Amino acid sequence: MIVMKIKRFLSVLLALTLIVSSFLPTAAKSSGCDCGFSPVVYVAALGSATLYLDAGTADEKIIFRPEQADTLGLVGKLILPIARLAVDKNYTAFGTGIAKATTDLFGPLAMDENGNSNPRVTTKPTLPSDPTHGPNHDYYFGYDFRLDPFVVAQDLDAYIQHVKSLTGHSKVSFRASSLGGIIVMAYLEKYGTTELDKIIFQCCPILGVGVAGDLFTKQVELNNDALVRYGMQVLPRDAVGSVLSILIQSLDALGVFSAVLGFGDKLIDNMLDQLYDELLIPIFGRMPGLWALVPDVSYEQAKTIFLDSSASQTLVNRLDDYHYNVQGKADRLLNDALNSGVGIMILAGYNMQREPFVASYLNQSDAVDDTIYNAPGVTCALLNETLGDGYVQAVNDGHNHLSADGIIDASTCYLPENTWFAKDMLHSTPHEGHREMYALFLTSGGNFNVHSDARFPQFLQDDATNKRLIPLVDYVPDDALRIEDVFQFMLTFFQEFKLILLAK
Ligand SMILES: [Zn+2]
Ligand SMILES: [Zn+2]
């Protein structure tokens, strides 16, 4: 009898233990975190996830970004065609050589007729396991840049559910960088804002990128002055940079670059159509992720060039879906998000020279993305120009939205109170100054905007040398040659000089 009772007691205990333990993980999840800071999901840029061919097999190979040995292999394969071109001036043979070598490297990246990946090409997605979150602890979301942004948005939603459960929060914030902003916009269209606290758009092509539009419409053009400016702006801002800058300007004065560009022009005249037909269209022409970068001004024309009759209606429909329902409705999507209580910070760079080989080389940019597309709705002058002396702010809303340098009128922005501009900011290269502003925004309670903190008004100067963002009106450029720069230059000079003497 006693044995029976003990047995029954034990079996009831076991059953209770099982029932309780089955609830335990749920109980732990729903206990929640009361830190008051929504975990931040960093929706990263193009190239954020490595792409593999035959992942997990003995033949696994990284195909993006290509490994150094493969890139060197490509260079090796180009040497012979270049040498041959120098002798026989046969551009068609040269074009075929380039197309073939590049296809060997990037061919597996090509999508099928519907814009889907070859099933053998994948990422290796992982989910985070560390529940630590805060202004300095982002959750990194990487993805295959080629995919339809709506497909990636679905993965992002699954990632958000995981982060919520891991951290015990009911909402997350986004920090999107570059192409990541396109994923966030697709997410807004598909899933709305109920699980979102705040969004940072850092240098995001919300309305596209001029380079993509130009390349998709064959607007290729080489410009000498743009090439020189482009080269100068990436130099280090120190004594070595100053010497290199003098070197670049000297070479320019000697006509070296115009000679190189003359050769480039000849290549374009002779080979452009061939490179599009044999390389660009077959490999890159059906990637919905790249199509999302094409601005509206180029979109329909790009379709006539890149999508021939072999492209399926499914592909055209999915490209149109992003273009017309996300990019084309960005104004409504952003305003709806703001009005539903989501904090928004859009940051765009300007005053940099963009890539010197496309027709839009004079657009204001952060060297990669156009200011007009990163700060949707903005009115801004072309590079090295201003809006003019008599310019009057387009929309008078009771605030000043004109930059002190006369380049930008933010009053026409889709979100004029939530769009910031950083002069001389290089594309998606944040430093301590940006991180300080982001932390302030992410930890703020209410609707943080360009009027909220005097340290971070609408117009900022990116002082990358000193790793700070400062109000544009307070910035005094440090053009004076500092004595330590002179010493550094002399030191470098003598060290090099000594090496040359020792070598003799
Ligand atoms: Zn928390
Ligand atoms: Zn205003």
Coordinates of C-alpha atoms and ligand atoms in Angstrom, one line a residue:
M1 CA 0.0 0.0 0.0
I2 CA 2.7 2.4 1.0
V3 CA 4.8 1.3 -2.0
M4 CA 1.7 2.1 -4.2
K5 CA 1.3 5.5 -2.6
I6 CA 5.0 6.3 -3.1
K7 CA 4.8 5.2 -6.7
R8 CA 1.7 7.3 -7.4
F9 CA 3.3 10.2 -5.6
L10 CA 6.5 9.9 -7.7
S11 CA 4.5 9.6 -10.9
V12 CA 2.5 12.7 -10.1
L13 CA 5.7 14.5 -9.2
L14 CA 7.3 13.4 -12.5
A15 CA 4.2 14.6 -14.4
L16 CA 4.2 17.9 -12.6
T17 CA 7.9 18.4 -13.2
L18 CA 7.4 17.7 -16.9
I19 CA 4.5 20.2 -17.1
V20 CA 6.3 22.9 -15.2
S21 CA 9.6 22.4 -17.1
S22 CA 7.7 22.6 -20.4
F23 CA 6.5 26.0 -19.3
L24 CA 9.8 27.2 -18.0
P25 CA 11.4 28.6 -21.2
T26 CA 8.3 30.5 -22.0
A27 CA 8.1 31.8 -18.4
A28 CA 11.7 32.9 -18.7
K29 CA 11.0 34.7 -22.1
S30 CA 7.9 36.4 -21.0
S31 CA 9.5 37.7 -17.8
G32 CA 10.8 40.6 -20.0
C33 CA 13.6 43.1 -19.6
D34 CA 12.8 46.5 -18.0
C35 CA 16.1 48.2 -19.0
G36 CA 14.0 50.6 -21.2
F37 CA 16.3 50.3 -24.2
S38 CA 15.0 48.4 -27.2
P39 CA 17.7 46.1 -28.6
V40 CA 19.2 47.4 -31.8
V41 CA 19.3 45.3 -35.0
Y42 CA 22.1 46.5 -37.3
V43 CA 20.8 45.9 -40.8
A44 CA 24.1 45.9 -42.5
A45 CA 25.3 47.0 -46.0
L46 CA 25.9 45.3 -49.3
G47 CA 28.4 42.5 -48.8
S48 CA 27.3 41.9 -45.2
A49 CA 27.0 38.2 -45.7
T50 CA 29.6 35.9 -47.3
L51 CA 28.1 33.9 -50.2
Y52 CA 29.2 30.3 -50.7
L53 CA 29.0 27.8 -53.5
D54 CA 28.1 24.3 -52.2
A55 CA 28.3 25.3 -48.6
G56 CA 28.8 22.5 -46.2
T57 CA 30.2 20.1 -48.8
A58 CA 33.8 19.2 -49.6
D59 CA 33.7 21.5 -52.6
E60 CA 32.6 24.6 -50.5
K61 CA 33.9 27.8 -52.0
I62 CA 33.5 31.5 -51.1
I63 CA 32.2 33.4 -54.2
F64 CA 31.4 36.8 -52.6
R65 CA 33.3 38.8 -51.6
P66 CA 35.9 36.9 -53.7
E67 CA 39.0 35.8 -51.8
Q68 CA 42.3 37.5 -52.5
A69 CA 43.7 34.5 -54.4
D70 CA 40.7 34.5 -56.8
T71 CA 40.9 38.3 -57.3
L72 CA 44.6 37.9 -58.1
G73 CA 43.7 35.1 -60.4
L74 CA 41.3 37.4 -62.3
V75 CA 44.1 40.0 -62.6
G76 CA 46.4 37.3 -63.9
K77 CA 43.8 36.3 -66.5
L78 CA 43.5 39.9 -67.7
I79 CA 47.2 40.4 -68.3
L80 CA 47.3 38.4 -71.6
P81 CA 44.3 40.1 -73.2
I82 CA 45.7 43.5 -72.2
A83 CA 49.1 42.6 -73.7
R84 CA 47.3 41.4 -76.9
L85 CA 45.2 44.5 -77.1
A86 CA 48.4 46.7 -77.0
V87 CA 49.6 44.8 -80.1
D88 CA 46.6 44.1 -82.2
K89 CA 44.1 46.8 -81.1
N90 CA 41.4 44.1 -81.3
Y91 CA 38.8 45.5 -78.8
T92 CA 36.3 42.7 -79.5
A93 CA 38.8 40.0 -78.5
F94 CA 39.8 42.1 -75.5
G95 CA 36.1 42.4 -74.5
T96 CA 35.6 38.7 -74.8
G97 CA 38.8 38.1 -72.7
I98 CA 37.5 40.4 -69.9
A99 CA 34.0 38.9 -70.0
K100 CA 35.2 35.4 -69.8
A101 CA 37.7 36.0 -66.9
T102 CA 35.1 37.9 -64.9
T103 CA 32.4 35.3 -65.6
D104 CA 34.7 32.6 -64.3
L105 CA 34.8 34.5 -61.0
F106 CA 31.3 35.9 -60.7
G107 CA 29.2 33.6 -63.0
P108 CA 27.7 31.5 -60.1
L109 CA 26.2 34.8 -58.7
A110 CA 23.8 35.1 -61.7
M111 CA 20.1 34.6 -60.8
D112 CA 17.6 32.5 -62.7
E113 CA 14.9 33.9 -65.0
N114 CA 12.7 34.7 -62.0
G115 CA 15.4 36.5 -60.0
N116 CA 16.1 33.6 -57.6
S117 CA 19.5 32.4 -56.6
N118 CA 21.0 29.2 -57.9
P119 CA 20.2 26.8 -54.9
R120 CA 23.9 25.9 -54.7
V121 CA 24.7 29.6 -53.8
T122 CA 23.8 30.4 -50.1
T123 CA 24.8 32.3 -47.0
K124 CA 25.4 30.6 -43.7
P125 CA 22.8 32.3 -41.5
T126 CA 23.3 32.2 -37.7
L127 CA 21.2 33.5 -34.9
P128 CA 22.7 35.4 -31.9
S129 CA 22.8 33.8 -28.4
D130 CA 24.1 36.6 -26.3
P131 CA 21.2 38.5 -24.6
T132 CA 23.4 41.6 -23.8
H133 CA 21.9 44.7 -25.4
G134 CA 22.4 48.4 -25.2
P135 CA 23.7 51.4 -27.2
N136 CA 27.0 49.6 -27.8
H137 CA 25.6 46.1 -28.3
D138 CA 24.0 45.8 -31.7
Y139 CA 22.6 42.6 -33.2
Y140 CA 24.2 42.1 -36.7
F141 CA 21.9 41.2 -39.5
G142 CA 23.7 40.2 -42.7
Y143 CA 22.0 39.0 -45.9
D144 CA 22.5 38.0 -49.5
F145 CA 22.6 41.4 -51.3
R146 CA 21.3 39.9 -54.6
L147 CA 17.9 38.8 -53.2
D148 CA 14.5 40.5 -53.5
P149 CA 14.3 42.9 -50.5
F150 CA 10.9 41.4 -49.6
V151 CA 12.5 38.0 -49.3
V152 CA 15.3 39.5 -47.0
A153 CA 12.6 41.4 -45.0
Q154 CA 11.0 38.0 -44.2
D155 CA 14.3 36.8 -42.8
L156 CA 14.7 40.0 -40.9
D157 CA 11.3 39.5 -39.4
A158 CA 12.3 36.0 -38.2
Y159 CA 15.6 37.5 -36.8
I160 CA 13.5 40.1 -34.9
Q161 CA 11.4 37.5 -33.3
H162 CA 14.5 35.7 -32.2
V163 CA 16.1 38.9 -30.7
K164 CA 12.8 39.8 -28.9
S165 CA 12.7 36.3 -27.3
L166 CA 16.4 36.4 -26.5
T167 CA 16.3 39.8 -24.8
G168 CA 12.8 39.9 -23.4
H169 CA 11.7 43.0 -25.3
S170 CA 8.5 43.5 -27.3
K171 CA 10.2 46.0 -29.8
V172 CA 13.5 46.5 -31.5
S173 CA 15.2 49.4 -33.1
F174 CA 17.0 49.4 -36.5
R175 CA 20.3 50.9 -37.4
A176 CA 20.4 50.5 -41.2
S177 CA 23.5 51.2 -43.2
S178 CA 23.4 51.8 -47.0
L179 CA 21.6 48.9 -48.7
G180 CA 20.3 47.9 -45.3
G181 CA 17.9 50.9 -45.6
I182 CA 16.3 49.2 -48.6
I183 CA 15.6 46.1 -46.5
V184 CA 14.1 48.2 -43.8
M185 CA 11.9 50.0 -46.2
A186 CA 10.6 46.7 -47.6
Y187 CA 10.1 45.5 -44.0
L188 CA 8.0 48.7 -43.3
E189 CA 5.8 48.0 -46.3
K190 CA 5.3 44.3 -45.5
Y191 CA 5.2 44.2 -41.6
G192 CA 4.4 47.8 -40.5
T193 CA 5.7 49.4 -37.4
T194 CA 4.2 47.5 -34.4
E195 CA 7.4 45.9 -33.4
L196 CA 9.6 48.9 -34.0
D197 CA 10.9 51.5 -31.5
K198 CA 13.4 53.6 -33.5
I199 CA 15.1 53.6 -36.9
I200 CA 18.4 55.1 -38.0
F201 CA 19.0 55.3 -41.8
Q202 CA 22.7 55.9 -42.2
C203 CA 23.6 56.8 -45.8
C204 CA 20.7 54.7 -47.2
P205 CA 19.7 54.8 -50.8
I206 CA 16.0 55.1 -50.0
L207 CA 15.3 56.5 -53.4
G208 CA 18.1 54.7 -55.2
V209 CA 21.7 55.5 -56.2
G210 CA 22.7 57.5 -59.2
V211 CA 25.5 55.0 -60.1
A212 CA 23.1 52.1 -60.3
G213 CA 20.7 54.2 -62.4
D214 CA 23.5 55.3 -64.8
L215 CA 25.0 51.8 -65.1
F216 CA 21.6 50.2 -65.7
T217 CA 21.0 52.8 -68.5
K218 CA 24.6 52.7 -70.0
Q219 CA 25.3 56.3 -68.9
V220 CA 29.0 55.7 -68.6
E221 CA 31.2 58.8 -68.8
L222 CA 34.8 59.5 -67.6
N223 CA 35.6 62.9 -66.2
N224 CA 39.1 64.1 -65.5
D225 CA 38.4 66.7 -62.8
A226 CA 36.1 64.2 -61.0
L227 CA 38.8 61.6 -61.1
V228 CA 41.3 63.9 -59.5
R229 CA 38.8 65.1 -56.8
Y230 CA 37.8 61.5 -56.2
G231 CA 41.5 60.4 -55.7
M232 CA 42.3 63.4 -53.5
Q233 CA 39.4 62.9 -51.0
V234 CA 40.5 59.4 -50.0
L235 CA 44.0 60.5 -49.1
P236 CA 44.9 60.4 -45.4
R237 CA 44.6 63.9 -43.8
D238 CA 48.2 64.1 -42.7
A239 CA 51.6 64.9 -44.0
V240 CA 51.8 61.8 -46.2
G241 CA 48.3 62.8 -47.6
S242 CA 49.5 66.3 -48.3
V243 CA 52.5 65.0 -50.3
L244 CA 50.4 62.5 -52.3
S245 CA 47.9 65.3 -53.0
I246 CA 50.8 67.4 -54.5
L247 CA 51.8 64.4 -56.5
I248 CA 48.2 63.8 -57.9
Q249 CA 47.9 67.5 -58.8
S250 CA 51.3 67.4 -60.6
L251 CA 50.4 64.3 -62.6
D252 CA 47.2 66.0 -63.5
A253 CA 49.0 69.1 -64.7
L254 CA 51.2 66.9 -66.8
G255 CA 48.1 65.5 -68.5
V256 CA 48.7 61.9 -67.2
F257 CA 45.1 61.4 -66.2
S258 CA 43.6 62.8 -69.4
A259 CA 45.8 60.4 -71.3
V260 CA 44.6 57.5 -69.2
L261 CA 41.0 58.7 -69.6
G262 CA 41.5 59.1 -73.3
F263 CA 42.3 55.4 -73.4
G264 CA 39.3 54.7 -71.2
D265 CA 37.0 56.6 -73.6
K266 CA 38.3 54.5 -76.5
L267 CA 37.6 51.3 -74.5
I268 CA 34.0 52.6 -73.8
D269 CA 33.4 53.5 -77.4
N270 CA 34.6 50.1 -78.6
M271 CA 33.5 47.7 -75.9
L272 CA 30.6 49.1 -73.9
D273 CA 27.8 47.2 -75.7
Q274 CA 29.8 44.0 -75.8
L275 CA 30.6 44.2 -72.0
Y276 CA 26.9 44.7 -71.3
D277 CA 25.8 41.8 -73.5
E278 CA 28.4 39.4 -72.4
L279 CA 29.0 40.3 -68.8
L280 CA 26.8 42.8 -67.0
I281 CA 23.4 41.8 -68.2
P282 CA 23.9 38.0 -67.9
I283 CA 25.5 38.1 -64.4
F284 CA 24.0 41.2 -62.7
G285 CA 20.8 41.8 -64.7
R286 CA 18.4 39.7 -62.7
M287 CA 19.4 40.6 -59.1
P288 CA 16.3 42.2 -57.5
G289 CA 18.6 43.5 -54.7
L290 CA 20.5 45.6 -57.3
W291 CA 17.4 46.7 -59.1
A292 CA 16.1 48.2 -55.9
L293 CA 19.0 50.6 -56.1
V294 CA 17.8 52.0 -59.5
P295 CA 16.2 55.5 -59.0
D296 CA 12.9 56.2 -60.6
V297 CA 14.4 58.5 -63.2
S298 CA 16.2 55.6 -64.7
Y299 CA 14.0 52.6 -63.9
E300 CA 11.7 52.1 -66.9
Q301 CA 14.6 52.8 -69.3
A302 CA 16.8 50.3 -67.5
K303 CA 14.1 47.6 -68.0
T304 CA 14.2 48.1 -71.7
I305 CA 18.0 47.7 -71.7
F306 CA 18.4 44.9 -69.2
L307 CA 15.2 42.8 -69.5
D308 CA 14.8 41.2 -72.8
S309 CA 12.1 38.7 -73.7
S310 CA 13.9 35.9 -71.8
A311 CA 13.1 37.7 -68.5
S312 CA 10.0 36.2 -66.9
Q313 CA 6.9 38.2 -66.0
T314 CA 7.5 36.9 -62.4
L315 CA 10.8 38.8 -62.3
V316 CA 9.3 42.0 -63.8
N317 CA 6.4 41.8 -61.3
R318 CA 8.7 41.4 -58.3
L319 CA 11.0 44.3 -59.5
D320 CA 8.0 46.5 -60.0
D321 CA 6.7 45.5 -56.6
Y322 CA 9.7 47.0 -54.8
H323 CA 10.1 49.9 -57.1
Y324 CA 6.5 51.1 -57.1
N325 CA 5.3 49.9 -53.7
V326 CA 8.3 50.7 -51.6
Q327 CA 10.7 53.2 -53.3
G328 CA 7.7 54.9 -55.0
K329 CA 5.8 55.1 -51.7
A330 CA 8.8 56.1 -49.5
D331 CA 7.1 59.4 -48.5
R332 CA 4.0 57.7 -47.1
L333 CA 5.9 54.8 -45.5
L334 CA 8.3 57.1 -43.7
N335 CA 5.5 59.5 -42.6
D336 CA 3.3 56.7 -41.5
A337 CA 6.1 55.3 -39.4
L338 CA 6.8 58.6 -37.8
N339 CA 3.1 59.3 -37.1
S340 CA 2.7 55.9 -35.5
G341 CA 5.3 56.9 -32.9
V342 CA 8.5 55.4 -34.4
G343 CA 11.5 57.6 -33.8
I344 CA 13.4 58.3 -37.1
M345 CA 16.8 59.6 -37.9
I346 CA 17.9 59.9 -41.5
L347 CA 21.5 60.9 -42.0
A348 CA 22.9 61.8 -45.4
G349 CA 26.5 62.9 -46.3
Y350 CA 27.3 65.6 -48.9
N351 CA 30.1 67.6 -50.5
M352 CA 32.0 64.5 -51.7
Q353 CA 33.0 63.6 -55.2
R354 CA 31.2 60.4 -56.4
E355 CA 32.6 57.7 -58.7
P356 CA 34.1 59.6 -61.7
F357 CA 32.8 57.2 -64.4
V358 CA 29.1 57.9 -64.6
A359 CA 26.9 60.7 -65.9
S360 CA 25.7 61.7 -62.5
Y361 CA 29.3 62.6 -61.3
L362 CA 28.2 66.1 -60.3
N363 CA 25.5 65.0 -57.9
Q364 CA 26.0 65.9 -54.2
S365 CA 27.1 62.7 -52.5
D366 CA 29.0 60.9 -49.8
A367 CA 31.3 59.6 -52.6
V368 CA 28.9 56.6 -53.2
D369 CA 25.3 57.5 -52.6
D370 CA 23.5 60.7 -53.8
T371 CA 22.3 63.2 -51.1
I372 CA 19.0 63.6 -53.0
Y373 CA 18.2 59.9 -52.7
N374 CA 19.6 59.4 -49.1
A375 CA 17.7 62.4 -47.8
P376 CA 14.4 61.9 -49.7
G377 CA 12.7 65.1 -50.9
V378 CA 15.7 67.3 -50.2
T379 CA 16.5 70.3 -52.5
C380 CA 20.3 70.6 -53.0
A381 CA 22.8 72.2 -55.4
L382 CA 25.2 70.2 -57.5
L383 CA 28.7 69.6 -56.3
N384 CA 30.8 72.8 -56.0
E385 CA 27.7 74.9 -56.5
T386 CA 25.2 76.6 -54.2
L387 CA 21.4 77.2 -54.4
G388 CA 22.2 80.8 -55.2
D389 CA 22.5 84.1 -53.4
G390 CA 18.8 85.1 -53.5
Y391 CA 17.6 81.5 -52.7
V392 CA 14.5 81.4 -50.4
Q393 CA 13.6 78.3 -48.4
A394 CA 11.0 76.5 -50.4
V395 CA 8.6 75.6 -47.5
N396 CA 8.3 78.1 -44.7
D397 CA 7.3 76.0 -41.7
G398 CA 8.6 78.5 -39.1
H399 CA 12.1 76.9 -38.8
N400 CA 15.3 77.5 -40.7
H401 CA 16.1 74.5 -42.9
L402 CA 18.7 76.1 -45.1
S403 CA 22.3 75.1 -44.6
A404 CA 24.8 77.9 -43.8
D405 CA 26.9 77.0 -46.8
G406 CA 23.9 77.6 -49.2
I407 CA 24.0 74.0 -50.5
I408 CA 20.9 72.4 -48.9
D409 CA 17.3 73.2 -48.4
A410 CA 15.9 70.5 -46.1
S411 CA 12.4 72.1 -45.9
T412 CA 11.2 69.9 -48.9
C413 CA 12.4 66.7 -47.2
Y414 CA 9.8 64.0 -46.7
L415 CA 10.8 64.2 -43.0
P416 CA 12.2 67.8 -42.6
E417 CA 12.6 67.6 -38.8
N418 CA 14.1 64.1 -38.8
T419 CA 16.8 64.4 -41.6
W420 CA 20.4 65.3 -40.7
F421 CA 23.2 66.2 -43.1
A422 CA 26.9 65.6 -42.5
K423 CA 29.2 67.6 -44.7
D424 CA 32.3 65.7 -45.9
M425 CA 31.0 62.4 -44.5
L426 CA 32.3 59.4 -46.5
H427 CA 29.7 56.8 -47.3
S428 CA 28.8 54.7 -44.2
T429 CA 32.0 55.4 -42.3
P430 CA 30.8 56.3 -38.8
H431 CA 33.2 57.2 -35.9
E432 CA 32.8 58.1 -32.3
G433 CA 31.0 61.4 -33.3
H434 CA 28.3 59.5 -35.1
R435 CA 28.0 56.9 -32.3
E436 CA 27.5 59.6 -29.7
M437 CA 24.6 61.1 -31.8
Y438 CA 23.1 57.6 -32.4
A439 CA 23.3 56.7 -28.7
L440 CA 21.6 60.0 -27.8
F441 CA 18.8 59.3 -30.3
L442 CA 18.4 55.7 -29.3
T443 CA 18.2 56.4 -25.6
S444 CA 15.9 59.4 -26.0
G445 CA 12.4 59.0 -24.8
G446 CA 10.2 61.1 -27.0
N447 CA 10.4 62.2 -30.6
F448 CA 14.1 63.2 -31.0
N449 CA 14.5 65.5 -34.0
V450 CA 16.9 68.1 -35.4
H451 CA 15.7 70.6 -32.8
S452 CA 16.2 68.3 -29.8
D453 CA 19.9 68.8 -29.0
A454 CA 22.0 71.8 -29.8
R455 CA 25.1 69.6 -30.3
F456 CA 23.4 67.8 -33.2
P457 CA 21.4 70.2 -35.3
Q458 CA 20.2 69.5 -38.9
F459 CA 23.5 70.5 -40.5
L460 CA 26.7 69.0 -39.2
Q461 CA 30.4 69.0 -40.2
D462 CA 32.0 65.5 -40.2
D463 CA 35.4 66.2 -38.7
A464 CA 36.7 62.7 -39.4
T465 CA 40.3 63.6 -38.4
N466 CA 39.2 64.4 -34.9
K467 CA 36.4 61.8 -34.9
R468 CA 33.6 64.3 -34.1
L469 CA 30.4 65.7 -35.6
I470 CA 30.0 69.4 -34.9
P471 CA 27.4 71.9 -35.9
L472 CA 28.2 73.2 -39.4
V473 CA 28.0 76.8 -38.3
D474 CA 30.7 76.2 -35.6
Y475 CA 33.2 74.6 -37.9
V476 CA 36.5 76.4 -38.6
P477 CA 38.5 74.4 -41.2
D478 CA 42.0 73.7 -40.0
D479 CA 44.0 74.6 -43.1
A480 CA 47.0 75.9 -41.3
L481 CA 50.1 73.6 -41.8
R482 CA 50.8 72.3 -38.3
I483 CA 54.4 72.2 -37.1
E484 CA 54.1 68.5 -36.2
D485 CA 53.0 67.8 -39.8
V486 CA 56.2 69.4 -41.1
F487 CA 58.4 67.4 -38.7
Q488 CA 56.5 64.2 -39.7
F489 CA 57.1 64.9 -43.3
M490 CA 60.8 65.6 -42.8
L491 CA 61.2 62.5 -40.7
T492 CA 59.5 60.3 -43.4
F493 CA 61.6 62.0 -46.1
F494 CA 64.9 61.3 -44.3
Q495 CA 63.9 57.8 -43.5
E496 CA 63.1 57.1 -47.2
F497 CA 66.3 58.9 -48.2
K498 CA 68.3 56.8 -45.8
L499 CA 66.7 53.6 -47.2
I500 CA 67.6 54.6 -50.8
L501 CA 71.2 55.3 -49.7
L502 CA 71.5 52.0 -47.9
A503 CA 70.1 50.2 -50.9
K504 CA 72.9 51.5 -53.0
Ligands
ZN1 ZN 16.6 45.4 -22.0
ZN2 ZN 10.7 72.5 -39.8

